[in-house]
XYZ file of C-alpha atoms in Angstrom:
197
model
C 186.985 124.073 53.927
C 184.983 125.481 56.835
C 181.715 127.422 56.575
C 183.219 130.949 56.779
C 185.615 130.137 53.926
C 182.761 128.690 51.896
C 180.835 131.917 52.328
C 183.884 133.850 51.151
C 184.179 131.567 48.116
C 180.471 132.096 47.411
C 181.016 135.860 47.419
C 183.835 135.444 44.896
C 181.569 133.369 42.654
C 178.687 135.815 42.951
C 180.776 138.794 41.777
C 180.913 137.768 38.074
C 177.325 136.475 38.223
C 176.238 139.873 39.532
C 178.156 141.578 36.721
C 176.467 139.371 34.144
C 173.005 140.254 35.488
C 173.835 143.946 35.137
C 174.207 143.573 31.370
C 171.951 140.674 30.381
C 168.777 141.832 28.555
C 166.487 140.431 31.233
C 163.311 141.940 32.730
C 164.063 143.712 36.013
C 167.773 142.966 35.641
C 168.804 145.740 38.030
C 166.477 144.416 40.707
C 167.934 140.917 40.349
C 171.440 142.359 40.370
C 170.660 144.314 43.544
C 169.387 141.165 45.238
C 172.522 139.248 44.227
C 174.684 142.077 45.519
C 172.761 142.078 48.807
C 173.297 138.336 49.237
C 177.003 138.690 48.478
C 177.301 141.621 50.902
C 175.581 139.538 53.592
C 178.239 136.827 53.229
C 180.842 139.507 53.940
C 179.183 140.162 57.282
C 178.585 136.510 58.115
C 181.919 134.917 57.250
C 183.985 137.047 59.617
C 181.379 136.855 62.376
C 181.161 133.053 62.173
C 184.930 132.636 61.940
C 185.445 134.607 65.147
C 182.506 133.068 67.000
C 183.512 129.470 66.306
C 187.259 130.129 66.274
C 187.589 129.169 62.632
C 189.865 131.999 61.532
C 192.283 130.586 58.953
C 195.122 131.913 56.821
C 193.067 131.053 53.724
C 190.159 133.098 55.033
C 192.357 136.059 55.917
C 193.804 136.056 52.401
C 190.626 135.449 50.399
C 188.165 137.612 52.364
C 189.607 140.973 51.228
C 190.009 139.613 47.683
C 186.321 138.660 47.613
C 185.389 142.125 48.883
C 187.439 143.817 46.173
C 185.956 141.569 43.479
C 182.409 142.498 44.478
C 182.912 146.239 44.860
C 185.076 146.449 41.734
C 182.425 144.603 39.713
C 179.829 147.153 40.806
C 182.052 150.142 40.055
C 183.016 148.834 36.619
C 179.371 148.173 35.762
C 178.359 151.648 36.928
C 181.204 153.226 34.963
C 180.249 151.312 31.819
C 176.603 152.364 32.185
C 177.510 156.005 32.824
C 176.243 155.994 36.395
C 179.491 157.228 37.945
C 182.527 159.217 36.912
C 185.927 157.701 36.257
C 187.505 159.640 39.141
C 185.236 157.863 41.617
C 186.511 154.504 40.369
C 190.104 155.736 40.376
C 189.958 157.024 43.959
C 188.188 153.988 45.408
C 190.388 151.395 43.683
C 193.619 153.255 44.450
C 192.631 153.362 48.105
C 191.853 149.653 48.142
C 195.127 148.638 46.470
C 197.139 150.925 48.762
C 195.530 149.674 51.971
C 195.875 146.047 50.858
C 199.596 146.629 50.256
C 200.033 148.162 53.717
C 198.188 145.227 55.306
C 200.582 142.818 53.572
C 203.555 144.719 54.977
C 201.965 144.782 58.427
C 201.231 141.057 58.257
C 204.824 140.299 57.319
C 205.915 142.147 60.480
C 203.315 140.482 62.682
C 201.386 143.719 63.113
C 197.592 143.831 63.105
C 195.940 147.168 62.376
C 192.220 146.995 63.207
C 189.667 148.653 60.964
C 188.756 152.127 62.199
C 185.344 153.752 62.417
C 185.809 155.578 59.120
C 186.739 152.368 57.333
C 183.599 150.663 58.591
C 181.509 153.696 57.622
C 183.049 153.595 54.147
C 182.193 149.926 53.740
C 178.599 150.338 54.926
C 178.015 153.421 52.774
C 179.502 151.717 49.723
C 177.252 148.681 50.122
C 174.114 150.743 50.851
C 174.647 153.314 48.105
C 175.551 150.642 45.547
C 172.273 148.832 46.190
C 170.390 152.145 46.257
C 171.742 153.091 42.823
C 170.615 149.743 41.375
C 167.153 150.044 42.929
C 166.803 153.570 41.579
C 167.872 152.318 38.152
C 165.168 149.667 38.369
C 162.614 152.328 39.331
C 163.737 154.438 36.385
C 163.110 151.569 33.969
C 160.009 150.030 35.527
C 158.257 153.040 37.082
C 159.562 155.784 34.783
C 161.311 157.637 37.564
C 163.732 160.371 36.492
C 161.801 160.887 33.261
C 163.070 163.446 30.785
C 162.503 166.898 32.170
C 162.687 165.826 35.827
C 164.259 168.364 38.156
C 166.881 165.870 39.332
C 168.499 163.398 36.961
C 169.384 159.814 37.789
C 172.987 160.540 36.775
C 173.173 163.369 39.328
C 171.784 161.195 42.150
C 173.974 158.166 41.411
C 177.113 160.255 41.078
C 176.303 162.120 44.278
C 175.925 158.952 46.333
C 179.039 157.365 44.860
C 181.098 160.516 45.434
C 180.228 160.192 49.123
C 181.712 156.693 49.137
C 184.794 157.950 47.288
C 185.372 160.736 49.827
C 184.917 158.300 52.716
C 187.307 155.891 51.009
C 190.013 158.550 50.779
C 189.398 159.799 54.331
C 189.394 156.330 55.904
C 192.451 155.369 53.870
C 194.368 158.448 55.009
C 193.523 157.751 58.669
C 194.518 154.087 58.276
C 197.855 155.057 56.704
C 198.528 157.563 59.487
C 197.947 154.837 62.089
C 200.048 152.352 60.123
C 202.944 154.793 59.846
C 203.206 154.892 63.641
C 203.588 151.141 64.129
C 205.004 149.701 60.877
C 208.674 149.849 59.987
C 208.521 150.781 56.304
C 212.314 150.913 56.133
C 212.715 147.220 57.005
C 214.793 145.415 54.398
C 214.492 141.862 53.165
C 217.044 139.301 54.305
C 218.499 139.065 50.812
C 219.439 142.713 51.040
C 216.867 143.994 48.576
C 214.809 147.030 49.455
């Protein structure tokens, strides 16, 4: 297993560890969770960059990289939902987008078509990573520094939901643009050789 694939595997391993830190009764747990998330997010940047630079792109890496991404972002969303930091519709929109785009990429791959990530997709990814870490750091400040105390003009729930709604809107927008581009170059009517649709 080459270095990029090891980094991808590390990200997959860090996802449940991150989730555990979010709920363990430890001092500064949200700060530790944010740091773990940051490390995992950094592997997402590094694995693809190293694979391309050293020509180590593999089928295993192409399959596991998006899975690792989904594991990490889903872990964060589920934790936030459980803690009441985001609404269920945010989770629904983001996960539906991810499953739909992954399905389209599988169809495109089967036809030998590569659809590059667009600007909106990259913006969605960056905003999701940044806002996720920001929410955890704000949660740490709420616990350790008494930010968002009772009676504050702006509640933590309002801020966290606001940031995560931005990621949800960008997820839907980038997904719609990706599907529009895919529709132009993928034959969705192609049938399998065994005659099944």
